[in-house]
Amino acid sequence: MKRVLVTGGAGFIGGHLVKRLLLDGFGVVVLDDLSTGQLSKIPSKATFVQGSVLDRELVDATIANVDACIHLAAIASVLRCNGELVSSHQVNTTGFLRVVEAISRVNRDVQLLYASSAAVYGANESCPLHEELKTDPISPYGVDKMSCELHARAAYEVYGISSFGFRFFNVYGPGQDPSSPYSGVITKFTEMIKRGENLSIFGDGEQTRDFVFVGDIVDCLVAALRQGTTGAKILNVCTGEKVSINELARIITEIFETDPNVEYKAAMAGEVRHSVGDPSRLMAKLGCGASTSLREGLRSFLK
Ligand SMILES: NC(=O)c1ccc[n+]([C@@H]2O[C@H](COP(=O)([O-])OP(=O)(O)OC[C@H]3O[C@@H](n4cnc5c(N)ncnc54)[C@H](O)[C@@H]3O)[C@@H](O)[C@H]2O)c1
C-alpha cells in the first residue's frame, strides 16, 4: 500500500481526505502548520508533522518517506490573499515549489496531486468552463494557483515529475468554514435559518455556482492516486450543474421545512457572475465525477 503525504491535511478538504485514505488502507503523513487547520481533524492513525511547506529541510525529509503527495496546503481565502499579497504568494506558490523541489531532489517518482482552483478562469465566464479555455485569473489567489499549474508543467519538462492539478469549483460539506468564499454561504444560510433570521443575499441572487460535495472531491483524488499519471494534467472537479444562490436558498429552506423572508443586499464588488464547470474531462480521465446532487449532499449533513 502506498504511503501518502497530505499537506494541509488538517483543513476542510484535507480532513475528509485523510480519513478516507486511512479507511482504504493507505499510510498517511500529514504536514500542516495548523494556521487554519485543526488538529482534531487528524485521526491518530495518521502520522502528523506540524510545520510549514516553506520549511525546506522538513519538506525534503517528509517527501523522502512517501510514494505520493497530495498538496492541499494553501491560504485558501481569496479575501485574505487580496490583503496579504506577499505572504499568501509565499505559501500558495513558493510552498508548491518547495514540494516540487523536494520531489526533484529526493525521489522523482513521487506522484504529485495538487489543488488548483476554478479561480484560474477568473473573468472568463464561458459556460461551461472547460480546461482548454483561456485562463484569466483576476485575483492574487487565482494568479498563484495558475502559477502552480505552470510550474507543474515545467516540472514535468525539466525533471520528468508527473502530476495532476485539480481545479476545484465550490466545495461544500460537513466542517466547512462559514467564512469560506466558496461555499461559506451554505453555512451562513443554515445559521440564519437556525436563528430564525431573514436570509441575506448579495445582489439579485441569480449569480450561479457549481457546488461540489467534498465526498466527491475525495473520490476523485483517490481515483487519481490509484490510477497514476504521466505528464502534467489539469482537471476540473465540478458537477456541470448551474445553481443560482436563490435556488440554493430554496433547497436549504426546503430541507429545514421553513419559509424565511429573503433580504437582498447590494451586490459584492468584483464578484464573478457565473461559474460553472465542464466535468467531461474528469469523467474521461478518471472514470468518476462529482455525481452527488446538491440536494442529496446538503441533506447528508445539514440539520
Ligand atoms: N474549499 C474550496 O471550495 C476550494 C476551492 C478551490 C480550491 N481549493 C483549494 O483546496 C485546498 C484545500 O482547501 P480547504 O478549503 O480545505 O482550505 P483550508 O484552509 O481548510 O485548508 C488549508 C490547510 O492548509 C494549511 N496550511 C496553510 N498554510 C500552510 C503552510 N504554510 N504549511 C503547511 N500547512 C499550511 C492550513 O492550516 C489548513 O489546514 C487549498 O489549496 C485551496 O486553495 C479549495
mmCIF file of C-alpha atoms and ligand atoms in Angstrom:
data_model
loop_
_atom_site.group_PDB
_atom_site.id
_atom_site.type_symbol
_atom_site.label_atom_id
_atom_site.label_comp_id
_atom_site.label_asym_id
_atom_site.label_seq_id
_atom_site.Cartn_x
_atom_site.Cartn_y
_atom_site.Cartn_z
ATOM 1 C CA MET A 1 0.000 0.000 0.000
ATOM 2 C CA LYS A 2 1.197 3.480 -0.818
ATOM 3 C CA ARG A 3 2.303 5.992 1.772
ATOM 4 C CA VAL A 4 0.776 9.346 1.002
ATOM 5 C CA LEU A 5 1.761 12.791 2.235
ATOM 6 C CA VAL A 6 -1.189 15.176 2.552
ATOM 7 C CA THR A 7 -0.098 18.788 3.002
ATOM 8 C CA GLY A 8 -2.902 20.847 4.522
ATOM 9 C CA GLY A 9 -4.390 17.604 5.854
ATOM 10 C CA ALA A 10 -5.831 19.375 8.911
ATOM 11 C CA GLY A 11 -8.028 21.601 6.744
ATOM 12 C CA PHE A 12 -11.580 21.220 5.463
ATOM 13 C CA ILE A 13 -10.886 19.082 2.364
ATOM 14 C CA GLY A 14 -7.722 17.544 3.862
ATOM 15 C CA GLY A 15 -9.545 16.262 6.946
ATOM 16 C CA HIS A 16 -12.074 14.362 4.809
ATOM 17 C CA LEU A 17 -9.346 13.057 2.510
ATOM 18 C CA VAL A 18 -7.100 11.766 5.308
ATOM 19 C CA LYS A 19 -9.967 9.774 6.877
ATOM 20 C CA ARG A 20 -10.799 8.178 3.542
ATOM 21 C CA LEU A 21 -7.162 7.312 2.715
ATOM 22 C CA LEU A 22 -6.783 5.563 6.066
ATOM 23 C CA LEU A 23 -10.031 3.640 5.529
ATOM 24 C CA ASP A 24 -8.707 2.498 2.142
ATOM 25 C CA GLY A 25 -5.512 1.189 3.760
ATOM 26 C CA PHE A 26 -3.044 3.897 2.678
ATOM 27 C CA GLY A 27 -0.347 5.016 5.086
ATOM 28 C CA VAL A 28 -0.852 8.746 5.686
ATOM 29 C CA VAL A 29 1.505 11.514 6.731
ATOM 30 C CA VAL A 30 0.002 14.978 7.296
ATOM 31 C CA LEU A 31 2.126 18.110 7.056
ATOM 32 C CA ASP A 32 0.237 21.152 8.310
ATOM 33 C CA ASP A 33 1.151 24.306 10.211
ATOM 34 C CA LEU A 34 -2.358 24.486 11.742
ATOM 35 C CA SER A 35 -2.707 28.106 10.615
ATOM 36 C CA THR A 36 -6.335 27.476 9.599
ATOM 37 C CA GLY A 37 -6.478 23.702 10.081
ATOM 38 C CA GLN A 38 -7.374 21.850 13.261
ATOM 39 C CA LEU A 39 -5.535 19.071 15.000
ATOM 40 C CA SER A 40 -8.876 17.409 15.834
ATOM 41 C CA LYS A 41 -9.345 16.642 12.115
ATOM 42 C CA ILE A 42 -6.314 14.346 12.011
ATOM 43 C CA PRO A 43 -7.038 10.760 13.065
ATOM 44 C CA SER A 44 -4.484 9.193 15.418
ATOM 45 C CA LYS A 45 -3.625 6.559 12.768
ATOM 46 C CA ALA A 46 -2.059 9.265 10.592
ATOM 47 C CA THR A 47 1.464 10.500 11.256
ATOM 48 C CA PHE A 48 1.272 14.217 11.962
ATOM 49 C CA VAL A 49 4.151 16.571 11.243
ATOM 50 C CA GLN A 50 3.484 20.123 12.387
ATOM 51 C CA GLY A 51 5.322 22.618 10.235
ATOM 52 C CA SER A 52 5.251 24.694 7.101
ATOM 53 C CA VAL A 53 5.509 23.677 3.465
ATOM 54 C CA LEU A 54 8.011 26.526 3.279
ATOM 55 C CA ASP A 55 10.469 24.661 5.510
ATOM 56 C CA ARG A 56 12.876 23.140 3.006
ATOM 57 C CA GLU A 57 14.505 20.549 5.272
ATOM 58 C CA LEU A 58 11.201 19.424 6.713
ATOM 59 C CA VAL A 59 9.584 19.044 3.280
ATOM 60 C CA ASP A 60 12.612 17.109 1.951
ATOM 61 C CA ALA A 61 12.566 14.772 4.947
ATOM 62 C CA THR A 62 8.816 14.194 4.673
ATOM 63 C CA ILE A 63 8.879 13.546 0.932
ATOM 64 C CA ALA A 64 11.688 11.007 1.441
ATOM 65 C CA ASN A 65 9.265 8.630 3.165
ATOM 66 C CA VAL A 66 6.276 8.669 0.796
ATOM 67 C CA ASP A 67 5.207 7.395 -2.635
ATOM 68 C CA ALA A 68 2.721 10.184 -3.354
ATOM 69 C CA CYS A 69 1.977 13.734 -2.262
ATOM 70 C CA ILE A 70 -1.439 15.383 -2.301
ATOM 71 C CA HIS A 71 -0.676 19.057 -1.882
ATOM 72 C CA LEU A 72 -3.606 20.988 -0.408
ATOM 73 C CA ALA A 73 -1.815 23.404 1.931
ATOM 74 C CA ALA A 74 -2.635 26.967 0.991
ATOM 75 C CA ILE A 75 -4.103 30.222 2.132
ATOM 76 C CA ALA A 76 -7.452 29.352 0.617
ATOM 77 C CA SER A 77 -9.204 32.639 1.342
ATOM 78 C CA VAL A 78 -9.381 34.927 -1.684
ATOM 79 C CA LEU A 79 -10.037 37.920 0.569
ATOM 80 C CA ARG A 80 -7.072 37.156 2.796
ATOM 81 C CA CYS A 81 -4.831 36.799 -0.269
ATOM 82 C CA ASN A 82 -6.056 40.191 -1.524
ATOM 83 C CA GLY A 83 -4.866 41.744 1.733
ATOM 84 C CA GLU A 84 -1.618 39.788 2.209
ATOM 85 C CA LEU A 85 -0.023 39.710 -1.228
ATOM 86 C CA VAL A 86 3.496 38.574 -0.410
ATOM 87 C CA SER A 87 2.848 36.180 2.458
ATOM 88 C CA SER A 88 -0.020 34.443 0.639
ATOM 89 C CA HIS A 89 2.069 34.220 -2.530
ATOM 90 C CA GLN A 90 4.821 32.580 -0.490
ATOM 91 C CA VAL A 91 2.518 29.881 0.845
ATOM 92 C CA ASN A 92 0.489 29.365 -2.325
ATOM 93 C CA THR A 93 3.269 29.451 -4.921
ATOM 94 C CA THR A 94 6.599 29.082 -3.131
ATOM 95 C CA GLY A 95 5.064 26.364 -0.911
ATOM 96 C CA PHE A 96 4.118 24.435 -4.047
ATOM 97 C CA LEU A 97 7.628 24.943 -5.453
ATOM 98 C CA ARG A 98 9.133 23.622 -2.211
ATOM 99 C CA VAL A 99 7.178 20.405 -2.722
ATOM 100 C CA VAL A 100 8.222 20.168 -6.376
ATOM 101 C CA GLU A 101 11.846 20.890 -5.484
ATOM 102 C CA ALA A 102 11.831 18.223 -2.776
ATOM 103 C CA ILE A 103 10.445 15.664 -5.248
ATOM 104 C CA SER A 104 13.070 16.676 -7.824
ATOM 105 C CA ARG A 105 15.862 16.179 -5.280
ATOM 106 C CA VAL A 106 14.647 13.234 -3.247
ATOM 107 C CA ASN A 107 12.566 10.976 -5.484
ATOM 108 C CA ARG A 108 11.176 11.970 -8.880
ATOM 109 C CA ASP A 109 8.794 9.013 -8.878
ATOM 110 C CA VAL A 110 6.679 10.553 -6.126
ATOM 111 C CA GLN A 111 3.268 11.055 -7.662
ATOM 112 C CA LEU A 112 2.079 14.658 -7.262
ATOM 113 C CA LEU A 113 -1.575 15.672 -6.980
ATOM 114 C CA TYR A 114 -2.345 19.278 -6.078
ATOM 115 C CA ALA A 115 -5.245 21.663 -5.539
ATOM 116 C CA SER A 116 -5.680 24.329 -8.159
ATOM 117 C CA SER A 117 -8.953 26.249 -8.350
ATOM 118 C CA ALA A 118 -11.730 27.443 -10.632
ATOM 119 C CA ALA A 119 -10.329 30.889 -9.744
ATOM 120 C CA VAL A 120 -7.830 30.414 -12.608
ATOM 121 C CA TYR A 121 -10.736 31.051 -15.042
ATOM 122 C CA GLY A 122 -11.374 34.426 -13.346
ATOM 123 C CA ALA A 123 -13.002 36.810 -15.791
ATOM 124 C CA ASN A 124 -13.659 34.061 -18.339
ATOM 125 C CA GLU A 125 -17.388 33.473 -17.943
ATOM 126 C CA SER A 126 -17.822 30.963 -20.771
ATOM 127 C CA CYS A 127 -20.410 28.431 -19.808
ATOM 128 C CA PRO A 128 -19.479 25.736 -19.060
ATOM 129 C CA LEU A 129 -15.811 26.314 -18.311
ATOM 130 C CA HIS A 130 -13.611 23.589 -19.740
ATOM 131 C CA GLU A 131 -9.893 23.044 -19.399
ATOM 132 C CA GLU A 132 -8.987 24.147 -22.945
ATOM 133 C CA LEU A 133 -10.429 27.622 -22.435
ATOM 134 C CA LYS A 134 -8.306 30.662 -21.764
ATOM 135 C CA THR A 135 -7.471 31.170 -18.108
ATOM 136 C CA ASP A 136 -7.877 34.746 -16.947
ATOM 137 C CA PRO A 137 -7.328 34.991 -13.186
ATOM 138 C CA ILE A 138 -8.366 38.304 -11.672
ATOM 139 C CA SER A 139 -7.385 37.743 -8.041
ATOM 140 C CA PRO A 140 -3.932 37.267 -6.488
ATOM 141 C CA TYR A 141 -5.165 33.865 -5.268
ATOM 142 C CA GLY A 142 -6.147 32.868 -8.835
ATOM 143 C CA VAL A 143 -2.799 34.076 -10.186
ATOM 144 C CA ASP A 144 -0.932 31.970 -7.604
ATOM 145 C CA LYS A 145 -2.973 28.864 -8.446
ATOM 146 C CA MET A 146 -2.317 29.495 -12.155
ATOM 147 C CA SER A 147 1.385 29.736 -11.481
ATOM 148 C CA CYS A 148 1.277 26.355 -9.687
ATOM 149 C CA GLU A 149 -0.189 24.848 -12.866
ATOM 150 C CA LEU A 150 2.543 26.453 -14.985
ATOM 151 C CA HIS A 151 5.254 25.236 -12.601
ATOM 152 C CA ALA A 152 3.777 21.728 -12.657
ATOM 153 C CA ARG A 153 4.104 21.755 -16.440
ATOM 154 C CA ALA A 154 7.696 22.983 -16.204
ATOM 155 C CA ALA A 155 8.475 20.356 -13.547
ATOM 156 C CA TYR A 156 7.413 17.666 -15.975
ATOM 157 C CA GLU A 157 9.534 19.107 -18.802
ATOM 158 C CA VAL A 158 12.617 19.728 -16.663
ATOM 159 C CA TYR A 159 12.527 16.888 -14.109
ATOM 160 C CA GLY A 160 10.004 14.414 -15.518
ATOM 161 C CA ILE A 161 7.738 14.879 -12.456
ATOM 162 C CA SER A 162 4.198 13.757 -13.294
ATOM 163 C CA SER A 163 1.232 15.497 -11.734
ATOM 164 C CA PHE A 164 -2.500 16.012 -11.647
ATOM 165 C CA GLY A 165 -3.736 19.552 -10.932
ATOM 166 C CA PHE A 166 -7.359 19.750 -9.821
ATOM 167 C CA ARG A 167 -9.407 22.853 -10.458
ATOM 168 C CA PHE A 168 -11.873 22.542 -7.599
ATOM 169 C CA PHE A 169 -15.084 24.523 -8.008
ATOM 170 C CA ASN A 170 -17.194 25.455 -4.941
ATOM 171 C CA VAL A 171 -16.596 22.651 -2.469
ATOM 172 C CA TYR A 172 -19.117 22.157 0.355
ATOM 173 C CA GLY A 173 -19.677 19.604 3.088
ATOM 174 C CA PRO A 174 -19.539 18.997 6.808
ATOM 175 C CA GLY A 175 -16.949 21.009 8.694
ATOM 176 C CA GLN A 176 -16.621 23.839 6.188
ATOM 177 C CA ASP A 177 -15.598 27.271 7.377
ATOM 178 C CA PRO A 178 -18.521 29.770 7.287
ATOM 179 C CA SER A 179 -16.125 32.468 6.082
ATOM 180 C CA SER A 180 -15.126 30.387 3.032
ATOM 181 C CA PRO A 181 -15.752 32.385 -0.144
ATOM 182 C CA TYR A 182 -16.510 29.122 -1.942
ATOM 183 C CA SER A 183 -19.407 27.664 -0.029
ATOM 184 C CA GLY A 184 -19.496 29.560 3.253
ATOM 185 C CA VAL A 185 -22.873 30.836 2.023
ATOM 186 C CA ILE A 186 -24.311 27.390 2.847
ATOM 187 C CA THR A 187 -23.180 27.609 6.476
ATOM 188 C CA LYS A 188 -24.358 31.225 6.670
ATOM 189 C CA PHE A 189 -27.858 30.383 5.356
ATOM 190 C CA THR A 190 -28.076 27.456 7.770
ATOM 191 C CA GLU A 191 -27.105 29.606 10.737
ATOM 192 C CA MET A 192 -29.588 32.350 9.738
ATOM 193 C CA ILE A 193 -32.385 29.765 9.494
ATOM 194 C CA LYS A 194 -31.500 28.236 12.864
ATOM 195 C CA ARG A 195 -31.577 31.705 14.456
ATOM 196 C CA GLY A 196 -34.943 32.450 12.796
ATOM 197 C CA GLU A 197 -33.483 35.388 10.825
ATOM 198 C CA ASN A 198 -34.177 36.622 7.295
ATOM 199 C CA LEU A 199 -31.855 35.209 4.621
ATOM 200 C CA SER A 200 -29.493 37.868 3.260
ATOM 201 C CA ILE A 201 -28.472 37.532 -0.364
ATOM 202 C CA PHE A 202 -25.954 39.814 -2.032
ATOM 203 C CA GLY A 203 -27.131 41.083 -5.440
ATOM 204 C CA ASP A 204 -30.214 39.635 -7.152
ATOM 205 C CA GLY A 205 -29.346 36.029 -6.232
ATOM 206 C CA GLU A 206 -29.235 34.960 -9.879
ATOM 207 C CA GLN A 207 -25.448 34.575 -9.840
ATOM 208 C CA THR A 208 -24.631 30.891 -10.373
ATOM 209 C CA ARG A 209 -22.079 28.490 -8.942
ATOM 210 C CA ASP A 210 -21.071 24.856 -9.364
ATOM 211 C CA PHE A 211 -21.287 23.303 -5.891
ATOM 212 C CA VAL A 212 -19.280 20.101 -5.421
ATOM 213 C CA PHE A 213 -19.736 17.788 -2.463
ATOM 214 C CA VAL A 214 -16.493 17.197 -0.560
ATOM 215 C CA GLY A 215 -17.054 13.406 -0.675
ATOM 216 C CA ASP A 216 -16.862 13.608 -4.487
ATOM 217 C CA ILE A 217 -13.621 15.604 -4.284
ATOM 218 C CA VAL A 218 -12.157 12.852 -2.123
ATOM 219 C CA ASP A 219 -13.357 10.131 -4.538
ATOM 220 C CA CYS A 220 -11.655 11.897 -7.457
ATOM 221 C CA LEU A 221 -8.377 12.363 -5.575
ATOM 222 C CA VAL A 222 -8.308 8.706 -4.544
ATOM 223 C CA ALA A 223 -9.152 7.577 -8.097
ATOM 224 C CA ALA A 224 -6.263 9.675 -9.448
ATOM 225 C CA LEU A 225 -3.916 8.288 -6.815
ATOM 226 C CA ARG A 226 -4.770 4.709 -7.750
ATOM 227 C CA GLN A 227 -4.534 5.398 -11.475
ATOM 228 C CA GLY A 228 -1.251 7.314 -11.559
ATOM 229 C CA THR A 229 -0.396 9.633 -14.419
ATOM 230 C CA THR A 230 2.248 10.780 -16.835
ATOM 231 C CA GLY A 231 2.641 14.376 -17.906
ATOM 232 C CA ALA A 232 1.185 17.398 -16.148
ATOM 233 C CA LYS A 233 -2.573 17.024 -16.370
ATOM 234 C CA ILE A 234 -5.218 19.525 -15.357
ATOM 235 C CA LEU A 235 -8.769 18.513 -14.471
ATOM 236 C CA ASN A 236 -11.866 20.455 -13.458
ATOM 237 C CA VAL A 237 -13.599 18.949 -10.444
ATOM 238 C CA CYS A 238 -17.160 20.119 -10.837
ATOM 239 C CA THR A 239 -20.695 18.820 -11.380
ATOM 240 C CA GLY A 240 -21.578 20.823 -14.504
ATOM 241 C CA GLU A 241 -24.784 21.905 -12.724
ATOM 242 C CA LYS A 242 -25.532 25.576 -12.616
ATOM 243 C CA VAL A 243 -27.163 26.558 -9.315
ATOM 244 C CA SER A 244 -28.210 30.119 -8.529
ATOM 245 C CA ILE A 245 -27.916 31.467 -4.991
ATOM 246 C CA ASN A 246 -31.729 31.858 -4.992
ATOM 247 C CA GLU A 247 -32.055 28.148 -5.852
ATOM 248 C CA LEU A 248 -29.541 27.236 -3.145
ATOM 249 C CA ALA A 249 -31.595 29.225 -0.612
ATOM 250 C CA ARG A 250 -34.773 27.395 -1.746
ATOM 251 C CA ILE A 251 -33.132 23.965 -1.324
ATOM 252 C CA ILE A 252 -31.850 24.775 2.164
ATOM 253 C CA THR A 253 -35.188 26.198 3.308
ATOM 254 C CA GLU A 254 -36.933 23.059 1.990
ATOM 255 C CA ILE A 255 -34.536 20.856 3.980
ATOM 256 C CA PHE A 256 -35.307 22.822 7.143
ATOM 257 C CA GLU A 257 -39.025 22.944 6.238
ATOM 258 C CA THR A 258 -39.152 26.648 6.806
ATOM 259 C CA ASP A 259 -40.001 29.749 4.796
ATOM 260 C CA PRO A 260 -37.865 32.729 5.859
ATOM 261 C CA ASN A 261 -38.045 36.150 4.225
ATOM 262 C CA VAL A 262 -35.239 36.920 1.831
ATOM 263 C CA GLU A 263 -33.480 40.260 2.055
ATOM 264 C CA TYR A 264 -31.478 41.371 -0.991
ATOM 265 C CA LYS A 265 -28.381 43.484 -0.305
ATOM 266 C CA ALA A 266 -26.025 45.391 -2.601
ATOM 267 C CA ALA A 267 -24.001 43.068 -4.851
ATOM 268 C CA MET A 268 -20.427 42.419 -3.775
ATOM 269 C CA ALA A 269 -17.848 44.286 -5.860
ATOM 270 C CA GLY A 270 -15.756 42.116 -8.161
ATOM 271 C CA GLU A 271 -17.909 39.014 -7.726
ATOM 272 C CA VAL A 272 -17.842 36.652 -10.716
ATOM 273 C CA ARG A 273 -21.422 36.389 -12.056
ATOM 274 C CA HIS A 274 -21.389 32.830 -13.340
ATOM 275 C CA SER A 275 -19.006 29.954 -12.687
ATOM 276 C CA VAL A 276 -19.972 26.503 -13.916
ATOM 277 C CA GLY A 277 -17.504 23.840 -14.943
ATOM 278 C CA ASP A 278 -17.471 21.120 -17.564
ATOM 279 C CA PRO A 279 -16.778 17.738 -15.927
ATOM 280 C CA SER A 280 -16.290 15.764 -19.204
ATOM 281 C CA ARG A 281 -12.511 15.512 -18.971
ATOM 282 C CA LEU A 282 -12.690 14.388 -15.354
ATOM 283 C CA MET A 283 -15.116 11.617 -16.325
ATOM 284 C CA ALA A 284 -12.991 10.592 -19.300
ATOM 285 C CA LYS A 285 -9.671 10.520 -17.433
ATOM 286 C CA LEU A 286 -10.703 9.136 -14.054
ATOM 287 C CA GLY A 287 -13.981 7.386 -14.816
ATOM 288 C CA CYS A 288 -15.592 9.202 -11.915
ATOM 289 C CA GLY A 289 -17.214 12.552 -11.481
ATOM 290 C CA ALA A 290 -18.887 14.735 -8.949
ATOM 291 C CA SER A 291 -22.202 12.927 -9.026
ATOM 292 C CA THR A 292 -23.785 13.923 -5.698
ATOM 293 C CA SER A 293 -26.673 16.311 -6.335
ATOM 294 C CA LEU A 294 -26.710 19.471 -4.240
ATOM 295 C CA ARG A 295 -29.970 18.422 -2.542
ATOM 296 C CA GLU A 296 -28.545 14.985 -1.674
ATOM 297 C CA GLY A 297 -25.207 16.390 -0.475
ATOM 298 C CA LEU A 298 -26.839 19.047 1.719
ATOM 299 C CA ARG A 299 -29.332 16.577 3.210
ATOM 300 C CA SER A 300 -26.464 14.305 4.245
ATOM 301 C CA PHE A 301 -25.074 16.788 6.783
ATOM 302 C CA LEU A 302 -27.427 19.721 7.401
ATOM 303 C CA LYS A 303 -29.913 19.778 10.277
HETATM 304 N N1 LIG B 1 -12.789 24.779 -0.419
HETATM 305 C C1 LIG B 1 -12.954 25.068 -1.701
HETATM 306 O O1 LIG B 1 -14.089 25.239 -2.195
HETATM 307 C C2 LIG B 1 -11.751 25.147 -2.646
HETATM 308 C C3 LIG B 1 -11.982 25.524 -3.985
HETATM 309 C C4 LIG B 1 -10.878 25.608 -4.846
HETATM 310 C C5 LIG B 1 -9.616 25.282 -4.388
HETATM 311 N N2 LIG B 1 -9.427 24.945 -3.080
HETATM 312 C C6 LIG B 1 -8.069 24.594 -2.645
HETATM 313 O O2 LIG B 1 -8.115 23.337 -1.971
HETATM 314 C C7 LIG B 1 -7.119 23.302 -0.943
HETATM 315 C C8 LIG B 1 -7.765 22.961 0.398
HETATM 316 O O3 LIG B 1 -8.731 23.963 0.707
HETATM 317 P P1 LIG B 1 -9.596 23.937 2.044
HETATM 318 O O4 LIG B 1 -10.918 24.514 1.703
HETATM 319 O O5 LIG B 1 -9.526 22.610 2.675
HETATM 320 O O6 LIG B 1 -8.803 25.034 2.905
HETATM 321 P P2 LIG B 1 -8.375 25.017 4.438
HETATM 322 O O7 LIG B 1 -7.957 26.410 4.803
HETATM 323 O O8 LIG B 1 -9.445 24.382 5.265
HETATM 324 O O9 LIG B 1 -7.106 24.059 4.426
HETATM 325 C C9 LIG B 1 -5.811 24.504 4.126
HETATM 326 C C10 LIG B 1 -4.849 23.835 5.104
HETATM 327 O O10 LIG B 1 -3.524 24.248 4.779
HETATM 328 C C11 LIG B 1 -2.831 24.526 5.994
HETATM 329 N N3 LIG B 1 -1.736 25.451 5.708
HETATM 330 C C12 LIG B 1 -1.816 26.757 5.372
HETATM 331 N N4 LIG B 1 -0.587 27.263 5.201
HETATM 332 C C13 LIG B 1 0.293 26.258 5.415
HETATM 333 C C14 LIG B 1 1.711 26.160 5.385
HETATM 334 N N5 LIG B 1 2.490 27.225 5.103
HETATM 335 N N6 LIG B 1 2.277 24.958 5.657
HETATM 336 C C15 LIG B 1 1.520 23.885 5.963
HETATM 337 N N7 LIG B 1 0.176 23.922 6.020
HETATM 338 C C16 LIG B 1 -0.423 25.105 5.751
HETATM 339 C C17 LIG B 1 -3.884 25.096 6.917
HETATM 340 O O11 LIG B 1 -3.545 25.020 8.299
HETATM 341 C C18 LIG B 1 -5.093 24.219 6.560
HETATM 342 O O12 LIG B 1 -5.131 23.061 7.359
HETATM 343 C C19 LIG B 1 -6.447 24.659 -0.963
HETATM 344 O O13 LIG B 1 -5.278 24.559 -1.763
HETATM 345 C C20 LIG B 1 -7.463 25.559 -1.639
HETATM 346 O O14 LIG B 1 -6.859 26.666 -2.259
HETATM 347 C C21 LIG B 1 -10.469 24.863 -2.189
#
